[in-house]
Amino acid sequence: MKKTHSANTGEIVITFGAGVVRKAIGCLFLGFTFYQLGFGNVESPSFVFVWASLAAFGWHMVFARHYVTVNRQKGLMSRVISSVYPVFRFEANLDAVRGFVVARAKHRRDQHGLKVHQIFVLFASGERQPFLAGNKAKLIVEGREIAALCDKPFFVDEEST
């Protein structure tokens, strides 16, 4: 997690992700696809589909970005996952946000069958929107950081964890 502050816009950006590992894996996929393009036989329709899928996956891994922005001047918070094209965007008005909570996800499980933890955004209307998912200890650290930037309370739901 890396935090940067823009003096011009007043925007604070928190960047997530293991960038070096992700980019290295993407470069391996891209290297394989360029090798196949140069020296392989990319003529059959099924091989073209496989080649294109590997190239798109590698391209996405190399250029993917995941970040949260908080702009207190505009009163906006957003989470963005993008590559060459936008993949996901969540925006919330800070005036409508009442806090953040780390709790177990109701319907999601990890590869071992255990429930995944999530940071939920609590809105004034009573709505809970999922914001980030992952390891509970890591989410508590990230959640406290985001809540402090937004000047909102942060909770850990011990009943569901």
Short mmCIF file of N, CA and C in Angstrom, two decimals:
data_model
loop_
_atom_site.label_atom_id
_atom_site.label_comp_id
_atom_site.label_asym_id
_atom_site.label_seq_id
_atom_site.Cartn_x
_atom_site.Cartn_y
_atom_site.Cartn_z
N MET A 1 0.86 -1.17 0.00
CA MET A 1 0.00 0.00 0.00
C MET A 1 0.91 1.23 0.00
N LYS A 2 0.70 2.08 -0.99
CA LYS A 2 1.51 3.29 -1.13
C LYS A 2 0.57 4.50 -1.19
N LYS A 3 0.87 5.52 -0.40
CA LYS A 3 0.01 6.70 -0.34
C LYS A 3 0.74 7.89 -0.94
N THR A 4 0.05 8.61 -1.85
CA THR A 4 0.60 9.83 -2.43
C THR A 4 -0.44 10.95 -2.30
N HIS A 5 0.05 12.18 -2.22
CA HIS A 5 -0.82 13.34 -2.05
C HIS A 5 -0.53 14.35 -3.15
N SER A 6 -1.58 14.82 -3.81
CA SER A 6 -1.44 15.83 -4.86
C SER A 6 -1.78 17.19 -4.27
N ALA A 7 -0.81 18.09 -4.27
CA ALA A 7 -1.04 19.43 -3.71
C ALA A 7 -1.97 20.25 -4.59
N ASN A 8 -1.97 20.01 -5.90
CA ASN A 8 -2.81 20.78 -6.82
C ASN A 8 -4.29 20.48 -6.65
N THR A 9 -4.65 19.20 -6.62
CA THR A 9 -6.05 18.81 -6.58
C THR A 9 -6.54 18.49 -5.18
N GLY A 10 -5.63 18.32 -4.22
CA GLY A 10 -6.04 17.95 -2.87
C GLY A 10 -6.44 16.49 -2.78
N GLU A 11 -6.08 15.72 -3.78
CA GLU A 11 -6.47 14.31 -3.85
C GLU A 11 -5.40 13.44 -3.22
N ILE A 12 -5.82 12.46 -2.42
CA ILE A 12 -4.91 11.49 -1.83
C ILE A 12 -5.17 10.16 -2.52
N VAL A 13 -4.11 9.53 -3.02
CA VAL A 13 -4.24 8.27 -3.76
C VAL A 13 -3.52 7.18 -2.99
N ILE A 14 -4.23 6.08 -2.70
CA ILE A 14 -3.64 4.90 -2.08
C ILE A 14 -3.61 3.82 -3.15
N THR A 15 -2.40 3.34 -3.47
CA THR A 15 -2.23 2.33 -4.51
C THR A 15 -2.01 0.98 -3.85
N PHE A 16 -2.72 -0.05 -4.34
CA PHE A 16 -2.63 -1.41 -3.81
C PHE A 16 -1.94 -2.32 -4.81
N GLY A 17 -1.50 -3.47 -4.33
CA GLY A 17 -1.05 -4.52 -5.23
C GLY A 17 0.42 -4.80 -5.17
N ALA A 18 0.76 -6.07 -5.49
CA ALA A 18 2.15 -6.52 -5.60
C ALA A 18 2.57 -6.28 -7.04
N GLY A 19 2.92 -5.05 -7.34
CA GLY A 19 3.19 -4.64 -8.71
C GLY A 19 4.29 -5.39 -9.41
N VAL A 20 5.40 -5.64 -8.74
CA VAL A 20 6.55 -6.28 -9.39
C VAL A 20 6.22 -7.72 -9.77
N VAL A 21 5.61 -8.46 -8.86
CA VAL A 21 5.27 -9.86 -9.13
C VAL A 21 4.24 -9.94 -10.25
N ARG A 22 3.20 -9.12 -10.15
CA ARG A 22 2.15 -9.12 -11.17
C ARG A 22 2.72 -8.77 -12.53
N LYS A 23 3.57 -7.78 -12.60
CA LYS A 23 4.15 -7.37 -13.88
C LYS A 23 5.09 -8.44 -14.43
N ALA A 24 5.83 -9.13 -13.56
CA ALA A 24 6.72 -10.20 -14.02
C ALA A 24 5.93 -11.35 -14.62
N ILE A 25 4.82 -11.73 -13.99
CA ILE A 25 3.97 -12.79 -14.53
C ILE A 25 3.38 -12.35 -15.86
N GLY A 26 2.93 -11.11 -15.94
CA GLY A 26 2.40 -10.59 -17.20
C GLY A 26 3.43 -10.58 -18.30
N CYS A 27 4.67 -10.23 -17.96
CA CYS A 27 5.74 -10.23 -18.97
C CYS A 27 6.04 -11.64 -19.47
N LEU A 28 5.94 -12.63 -18.58
CA LEU A 28 6.12 -14.03 -19.02
C LEU A 28 5.05 -14.41 -20.05
N PHE A 29 3.80 -14.07 -19.76
CA PHE A 29 2.72 -14.37 -20.71
C PHE A 29 2.93 -13.63 -22.03
N LEU A 30 3.28 -12.35 -21.93
CA LEU A 30 3.51 -11.58 -23.16
C LEU A 30 4.70 -12.11 -23.94
N GLY A 31 5.76 -12.50 -23.24
CA GLY A 31 6.93 -13.07 -23.91
C GLY A 31 6.58 -14.35 -24.65
N PHE A 32 5.78 -15.20 -24.01
CA PHE A 32 5.36 -16.44 -24.67
C PHE A 32 4.51 -16.14 -25.90
N THR A 33 3.61 -15.18 -25.80
CA THR A 33 2.75 -14.88 -26.95
C THR A 33 3.54 -14.27 -28.09
N PHE A 34 4.52 -13.42 -27.79
CA PHE A 34 5.36 -12.86 -28.86
C PHE A 34 6.24 -13.93 -29.49
N TYR A 35 6.71 -14.88 -28.67
CA TYR A 35 7.49 -15.99 -29.21
C TYR A 35 6.64 -16.82 -30.17
N GLN A 36 5.41 -17.11 -29.76
CA GLN A 36 4.50 -17.89 -30.62
C GLN A 36 4.18 -17.13 -31.90
N LEU A 37 4.03 -15.84 -31.80
CA LEU A 37 3.73 -15.03 -32.97
C LEU A 37 4.91 -15.03 -33.95
N GLY A 38 6.12 -14.95 -33.41
CA GLY A 38 7.31 -14.89 -34.27
C GLY A 38 7.75 -16.23 -34.80
N PHE A 39 7.70 -17.27 -33.95
CA PHE A 39 8.27 -18.56 -34.34
C PHE A 39 7.25 -19.69 -34.40
N GLY A 40 6.07 -19.47 -33.89
CA GLY A 40 5.07 -20.53 -33.86
C GLY A 40 4.15 -20.49 -35.06
N ASN A 41 3.21 -21.39 -35.02
CA ASN A 41 2.23 -21.49 -36.09
C ASN A 41 0.91 -20.95 -35.56
N VAL A 42 0.60 -19.70 -35.86
CA VAL A 42 -0.61 -19.05 -35.38
C VAL A 42 -1.62 -18.99 -36.52
N GLU A 43 -1.95 -20.15 -37.06
CA GLU A 43 -2.85 -20.17 -38.21
C GLU A 43 -4.19 -20.82 -37.93
N SER A 44 -4.23 -21.83 -37.06
CA SER A 44 -5.51 -22.48 -36.80
C SER A 44 -6.38 -21.57 -35.93
N PRO A 45 -7.69 -21.57 -36.16
CA PRO A 45 -8.59 -20.68 -35.41
C PRO A 45 -8.55 -20.92 -33.89
N SER A 46 -8.44 -22.18 -33.48
CA SER A 46 -8.41 -22.45 -32.04
C SER A 46 -7.12 -21.92 -31.42
N PHE A 47 -6.01 -22.03 -32.13
CA PHE A 47 -4.75 -21.52 -31.60
C PHE A 47 -4.75 -20.00 -31.56
N VAL A 48 -5.38 -19.37 -32.53
CA VAL A 48 -5.47 -17.91 -32.53
C VAL A 48 -6.24 -17.44 -31.30
N PHE A 49 -7.32 -18.15 -30.95
CA PHE A 49 -8.11 -17.79 -29.77
C PHE A 49 -7.27 -17.93 -28.50
N VAL A 50 -6.55 -19.04 -28.36
CA VAL A 50 -5.70 -19.26 -27.19
C VAL A 50 -4.61 -18.19 -27.13
N TRP A 51 -3.99 -17.93 -28.25
CA TRP A 51 -2.93 -16.93 -28.31
C TRP A 51 -3.46 -15.55 -27.91
N ALA A 52 -4.63 -15.17 -28.44
CA ALA A 52 -5.22 -13.86 -28.13
C ALA A 52 -5.59 -13.77 -26.65
N SER A 53 -6.11 -14.85 -26.09
CA SER A 53 -6.47 -14.85 -24.66
C SER A 53 -5.24 -14.68 -23.78
N LEU A 54 -4.16 -15.40 -24.10
CA LEU A 54 -2.92 -15.27 -23.33
C LEU A 54 -2.34 -13.86 -23.47
N ALA A 55 -2.39 -13.31 -24.67
CA ALA A 55 -1.87 -11.96 -24.88
C ALA A 55 -2.68 -10.93 -24.09
N ALA A 56 -4.01 -11.06 -24.10
CA ALA A 56 -4.86 -10.12 -23.36
C ALA A 56 -4.61 -10.24 -21.86
N PHE A 57 -4.48 -11.48 -21.36
CA PHE A 57 -4.22 -11.68 -19.94
C PHE A 57 -2.87 -11.09 -19.55
N GLY A 58 -1.85 -11.35 -20.34
CA GLY A 58 -0.52 -10.80 -20.05
C GLY A 58 -0.52 -9.28 -20.09
N TRP A 59 -1.18 -8.72 -21.08
CA TRP A 59 -1.28 -7.26 -21.23
C TRP A 59 -1.96 -6.66 -20.00
N HIS A 60 -3.05 -7.30 -19.55
CA HIS A 60 -3.78 -6.82 -18.38
C HIS A 60 -2.90 -6.91 -17.13
N MET A 61 -2.17 -8.00 -16.96
CA MET A 61 -1.31 -8.16 -15.78
C MET A 61 -0.20 -7.10 -15.74
N VAL A 62 0.34 -6.76 -16.89
CA VAL A 62 1.43 -5.78 -16.93
C VAL A 62 0.92 -4.37 -16.61
N PHE A 63 -0.25 -4.01 -17.12
CA PHE A 63 -0.72 -2.63 -17.00
C PHE A 63 -1.83 -2.41 -15.97
N ALA A 64 -2.21 -3.42 -15.21
CA ALA A 64 -3.30 -3.28 -14.23
C ALA A 64 -2.90 -2.35 -13.09
N ARG A 65 -3.86 -1.53 -12.66
CA ARG A 65 -3.69 -0.62 -11.52
C ARG A 65 -4.91 -0.74 -10.62
N HIS A 66 -4.67 -0.69 -9.30
CA HIS A 66 -5.74 -0.76 -8.32
C HIS A 66 -5.47 0.33 -7.28
N TYR A 67 -6.37 1.29 -7.18
CA TYR A 67 -6.13 2.39 -6.25
C TYR A 67 -7.43 2.97 -5.72
N VAL A 68 -7.30 3.64 -4.58
CA VAL A 68 -8.41 4.36 -3.93
C VAL A 68 -8.01 5.82 -3.88
N THR A 69 -8.92 6.70 -4.27
CA THR A 69 -8.67 8.14 -4.18
C THR A 69 -9.66 8.76 -3.21
N VAL A 70 -9.16 9.70 -2.43
CA VAL A 70 -10.01 10.47 -1.51
C VAL A 70 -9.76 11.94 -1.80
N ASN A 71 -10.82 12.64 -2.19
CA ASN A 71 -10.72 14.07 -2.46
C ASN A 71 -11.68 14.78 -1.52
N ARG A 72 -11.14 15.31 -0.43
CA ARG A 72 -11.99 15.96 0.57
C ARG A 72 -12.54 17.29 0.07
N GLN A 73 -11.84 17.96 -0.84
CA GLN A 73 -12.34 19.23 -1.38
C GLN A 73 -13.63 19.01 -2.17
N LYS A 74 -13.66 17.96 -2.98
CA LYS A 74 -14.86 17.64 -3.76
C LYS A 74 -15.82 16.75 -2.99
N GLY A 75 -15.37 16.16 -1.88
CA GLY A 75 -16.23 15.28 -1.09
C GLY A 75 -16.46 13.94 -1.75
N LEU A 76 -15.45 13.42 -2.45
CA LEU A 76 -15.60 12.15 -3.17
C LEU A 76 -14.54 11.14 -2.75
N MET A 77 -14.94 9.87 -2.75
CA MET A 77 -14.03 8.76 -2.55
C MET A 77 -14.30 7.77 -3.68
N SER A 78 -13.24 7.23 -4.27
CA SER A 78 -13.46 6.26 -5.35
C SER A 78 -12.43 5.14 -5.27
N ARG A 79 -12.84 3.97 -5.72
CA ARG A 79 -11.96 2.82 -5.87
C ARG A 79 -11.96 2.47 -7.35
N VAL A 80 -10.77 2.34 -7.93
CA VAL A 80 -10.65 2.10 -9.37
C VAL A 80 -9.72 0.92 -9.62
N ILE A 81 -10.16 0.01 -10.48
CA ILE A 81 -9.31 -1.04 -11.01
C ILE A 81 -9.32 -0.83 -12.51
N SER A 82 -8.13 -0.63 -13.07
CA SER A 82 -8.06 -0.36 -14.51
C SER A 82 -6.84 -1.04 -15.10
N SER A 83 -6.88 -1.18 -16.39
CA SER A 83 -5.76 -1.70 -17.16
C SER A 83 -5.63 -0.74 -18.32
N VAL A 84 -5.60 -1.25 -19.52
CA VAL A 84 -5.64 -0.38 -20.69
C VAL A 84 -7.04 0.22 -20.79
N TYR A 85 -8.01 -0.48 -20.22
CA TYR A 85 -9.40 -0.04 -20.19
C TYR A 85 -9.88 -0.10 -18.74
N PRO A 86 -10.91 0.64 -18.34
CA PRO A 86 -11.42 0.57 -16.97
C PRO A 86 -12.11 -0.78 -16.73
N VAL A 87 -11.80 -1.41 -15.60
CA VAL A 87 -12.39 -2.70 -15.25
C VAL A 87 -13.50 -2.51 -14.21
N PHE A 88 -13.24 -1.69 -13.19
CA PHE A 88 -14.20 -1.49 -12.10
C PHE A 88 -14.03 -0.09 -11.54
N ARG A 89 -15.15 0.53 -11.17
CA ARG A 89 -15.11 1.86 -10.55
C ARG A 89 -16.24 1.95 -9.53
N PHE A 90 -15.91 2.38 -8.32
CA PHE A 90 -16.87 2.60 -7.25
C PHE A 90 -16.65 4.01 -6.74
N GLU A 91 -17.69 4.81 -6.72
CA GLU A 91 -17.59 6.18 -6.21
C GLU A 91 -18.62 6.39 -5.12
N ALA A 92 -18.24 7.18 -4.12
CA ALA A 92 -19.15 7.49 -3.03
C ALA A 92 -18.95 8.94 -2.61
N ASN A 93 -20.05 9.58 -2.28
CA ASN A 93 -20.03 10.94 -1.74
C ASN A 93 -19.67 10.84 -0.26
N LEU A 94 -18.64 11.55 0.17
CA LEU A 94 -18.19 11.46 1.56
C LEU A 94 -19.25 11.93 2.55
N ASP A 95 -20.15 12.81 2.14
CA ASP A 95 -21.21 13.26 3.03
C ASP A 95 -22.20 12.13 3.34
N ALA A 96 -22.36 11.19 2.41
CA ALA A 96 -23.29 10.08 2.60
C ALA A 96 -22.65 8.91 3.35
N VAL A 97 -21.32 8.89 3.44
CA VAL A 97 -20.62 7.80 4.12
C VAL A 97 -20.62 8.07 5.62
N ARG A 98 -21.04 7.05 6.39
CA ARG A 98 -21.06 7.18 7.85
C ARG A 98 -19.90 6.46 8.53
N GLY A 99 -19.23 5.55 7.82
CA GLY A 99 -18.10 4.86 8.41
C GLY A 99 -17.69 3.66 7.58
N PHE A 100 -16.73 2.90 8.13
CA PHE A 100 -16.21 1.71 7.48
C PHE A 100 -16.17 0.59 8.51
N VAL A 101 -16.41 -0.64 8.06
CA VAL A 101 -16.38 -1.79 8.96
C VAL A 101 -15.72 -2.97 8.25
N VAL A 102 -14.90 -3.73 9.01
CA VAL A 102 -14.35 -4.98 8.50
C VAL A 102 -15.21 -6.10 9.07
N ALA A 103 -15.73 -6.94 8.19
CA ALA A 103 -16.59 -8.05 8.59
C ALA A 103 -16.42 -9.19 7.59
N ARG A 104 -16.95 -10.34 7.95
CA ARG A 104 -16.93 -11.46 7.02
C ARG A 104 -17.92 -11.22 5.89
N ALA A 105 -17.53 -11.63 4.72
CA ALA A 105 -18.45 -11.56 3.58
C ALA A 105 -19.49 -12.67 3.75
N LYS A 106 -20.71 -12.39 3.40
CA LYS A 106 -21.78 -13.37 3.62
C LYS A 106 -21.71 -14.56 2.67
N HIS A 107 -21.37 -14.32 1.41
CA HIS A 107 -21.46 -15.39 0.42
C HIS A 107 -20.15 -15.76 -0.24
N ARG A 108 -19.06 -15.11 0.10
CA ARG A 108 -17.78 -15.39 -0.56
C ARG A 108 -16.90 -16.24 0.34
N ARG A 109 -16.18 -17.17 -0.28
CA ARG A 109 -15.24 -18.03 0.44
C ARG A 109 -13.93 -18.11 -0.32
N ASP A 110 -12.84 -18.38 0.42
CA ASP A 110 -11.54 -18.51 -0.23
C ASP A 110 -11.34 -19.94 -0.72
N GLN A 111 -10.13 -20.27 -1.19
CA GLN A 111 -9.87 -21.57 -1.78
C GLN A 111 -9.94 -22.70 -0.76
N HIS A 112 -9.89 -22.40 0.55
CA HIS A 112 -9.97 -23.42 1.59
C HIS A 112 -11.37 -23.54 2.18
N GLY A 113 -12.32 -22.80 1.64
CA GLY A 113 -13.69 -22.85 2.12
C GLY A 113 -13.98 -21.90 3.27
N LEU A 114 -12.99 -21.10 3.68
CA LEU A 114 -13.20 -20.14 4.76
C LEU A 114 -13.80 -18.85 4.21
N LYS A 115 -14.58 -18.19 5.05
CA LYS A 115 -15.20 -16.95 4.61
C LYS A 115 -14.15 -15.86 4.43
N VAL A 116 -14.33 -15.06 3.40
CA VAL A 116 -13.44 -13.95 3.10
C VAL A 116 -13.89 -12.73 3.91
N HIS A 117 -12.94 -11.94 4.37
CA HIS A 117 -13.27 -10.70 5.06
C HIS A 117 -13.31 -9.56 4.04
N GLN A 118 -14.14 -8.57 4.35
CA GLN A 118 -14.28 -7.42 3.46
C GLN A 118 -14.36 -6.14 4.29
N ILE A 119 -13.95 -5.05 3.65
CA ILE A 119 -14.25 -3.73 4.20
C ILE A 119 -15.55 -3.30 3.55
N PHE A 120 -16.51 -2.92 4.37
CA PHE A 120 -17.78 -2.42 3.88
C PHE A 120 -17.86 -0.92 4.15
N VAL A 121 -18.43 -0.19 3.21
CA VAL A 121 -18.70 1.24 3.40
C VAL A 121 -20.12 1.34 3.95
N LEU A 122 -20.27 2.02 5.08
CA LEU A 122 -21.58 2.20 5.71
C LEU A 122 -22.12 3.56 5.29
N PHE A 123 -23.32 3.54 4.71
CA PHE A 123 -23.96 4.78 4.25
C PHE A 123 -25.03 5.23 5.22
N ALA A 124 -25.40 6.49 5.15
CA ALA A 124 -26.43 7.07 6.02
C ALA A 124 -27.77 6.38 5.83
N SER A 125 -28.02 5.83 4.65
CA SER A 125 -29.28 5.15 4.36
C SER A 125 -29.35 3.76 4.99
N GLY A 126 -28.26 3.31 5.62
CA GLY A 126 -28.23 1.98 6.22
C GLY A 126 -27.64 0.92 5.30
N GLU A 127 -27.33 1.30 4.09
CA GLU A 127 -26.77 0.38 3.10
C GLU A 127 -25.31 0.08 3.42
N ARG A 128 -24.91 -1.18 3.18
CA ARG A 128 -23.51 -1.62 3.32
C ARG A 128 -23.01 -2.04 1.95
N GLN A 129 -22.04 -1.32 1.42
CA GLN A 129 -21.45 -1.65 0.12
C GLN A 129 -20.08 -2.26 0.33
N PRO A 130 -19.80 -3.43 -0.28
CA PRO A 130 -18.45 -3.99 -0.19
C PRO A 130 -17.45 -3.09 -0.89
N PHE A 131 -16.28 -2.93 -0.27
CA PHE A 131 -15.27 -2.02 -0.79
C PHE A 131 -13.98 -2.74 -1.15
N LEU A 132 -13.41 -3.49 -0.22
CA LEU A 132 -12.19 -4.27 -0.46
C LEU A 132 -12.36 -5.64 0.19
N ALA A 133 -11.68 -6.65 -0.33
CA ALA A 133 -11.73 -8.00 0.24
C ALA A 133 -10.32 -8.51 0.45
N GLY A 134 -10.18 -9.44 1.41
CA GLY A 134 -8.87 -10.04 1.62
C GLY A 134 -8.65 -10.51 3.04
N ASN A 135 -7.39 -10.50 3.47
CA ASN A 135 -6.96 -10.94 4.78
C ASN A 135 -7.43 -9.95 5.83
N LYS A 136 -7.96 -10.49 6.95
CA LYS A 136 -8.54 -9.63 7.98
C LYS A 136 -7.53 -8.63 8.55
N ALA A 137 -6.34 -9.09 8.91
CA ALA A 137 -5.34 -8.20 9.52
C ALA A 137 -4.94 -7.09 8.55
N LYS A 138 -4.75 -7.44 7.29
CA LYS A 138 -4.38 -6.44 6.28
C LYS A 138 -5.51 -5.44 6.06
N LEU A 139 -6.74 -5.94 6.05
CA LEU A 139 -7.90 -5.06 5.84
C LEU A 139 -8.09 -4.09 7.01
N ILE A 140 -7.76 -4.53 8.21
CA ILE A 140 -7.89 -3.64 9.37
C ILE A 140 -6.92 -2.46 9.22
N VAL A 141 -5.69 -2.74 8.81
CA VAL A 141 -4.70 -1.67 8.61
C VAL A 141 -5.16 -0.73 7.49
N GLU A 142 -5.56 -1.31 6.34
CA GLU A 142 -6.00 -0.49 5.21
C GLU A 142 -7.27 0.27 5.54
N GLY A 143 -8.20 -0.37 6.24
CA GLY A 143 -9.46 0.28 6.60
C GLY A 143 -9.26 1.47 7.53
N ARG A 144 -8.37 1.31 8.50
CA ARG A 144 -8.07 2.43 9.41
C ARG A 144 -7.47 3.61 8.64
N GLU A 145 -6.59 3.29 7.70
CA GLU A 145 -5.95 4.34 6.89
C GLU A 145 -6.99 5.09 6.05
N ILE A 146 -7.86 4.35 5.38
CA ILE A 146 -8.88 4.97 4.52
C ILE A 146 -9.87 5.76 5.37
N ALA A 147 -10.29 5.20 6.51
CA ALA A 147 -11.23 5.90 7.39
C ALA A 147 -10.62 7.19 7.92
N ALA A 148 -9.34 7.16 8.26
CA ALA A 148 -8.68 8.38 8.75
C ALA A 148 -8.61 9.44 7.66
N LEU A 149 -8.34 9.02 6.42
CA LEU A 149 -8.29 9.98 5.31
C LEU A 149 -9.65 10.61 5.06
N CYS A 150 -10.70 9.82 5.23
CA CYS A 150 -12.06 10.32 5.00
C CYS A 150 -12.64 11.00 6.23
N ASP A 151 -11.93 10.94 7.36
CA ASP A 151 -12.39 11.49 8.63
C ASP A 151 -13.72 10.85 9.04
N LYS A 152 -13.77 9.51 8.95
CA LYS A 152 -14.96 8.74 9.30
C LYS A 152 -14.57 7.66 10.32
N PRO A 153 -15.53 7.17 11.11
CA PRO A 153 -15.20 6.12 12.08
C PRO A 153 -14.93 4.77 11.40
N PHE A 154 -14.15 3.94 12.10
CA PHE A 154 -13.80 2.62 11.60
C PHE A 154 -14.14 1.59 12.68
N PHE A 155 -14.75 0.48 12.26
CA PHE A 155 -15.16 -0.57 13.19
C PHE A 155 -14.66 -1.92 12.69
N VAL A 156 -14.48 -2.85 13.64
CA VAL A 156 -14.21 -4.24 13.30
C VAL A 156 -15.37 -5.03 13.88
N ASP A 157 -16.13 -5.71 13.03
CA ASP A 157 -17.28 -6.50 13.46
C ASP A 157 -16.79 -7.83 13.99
N GLU A 158 -16.62 -7.93 15.32
CA GLU A 158 -16.08 -9.15 15.94
C GLU A 158 -17.10 -10.28 15.93
N GLU A 159 -18.39 -9.99 15.87
CA GLU A 159 -19.40 -11.04 15.86
C GLU A 159 -19.34 -11.87 14.60
N SER A 160 -19.05 -11.24 13.49
CA SER A 160 -19.04 -11.97 12.22
C SER A 160 -17.66 -12.49 11.87
N THR A 161 -16.62 -12.14 12.64
CA THR A 161 -15.27 -12.57 12.29
C THR A 161 -14.81 -13.78 13.02
#
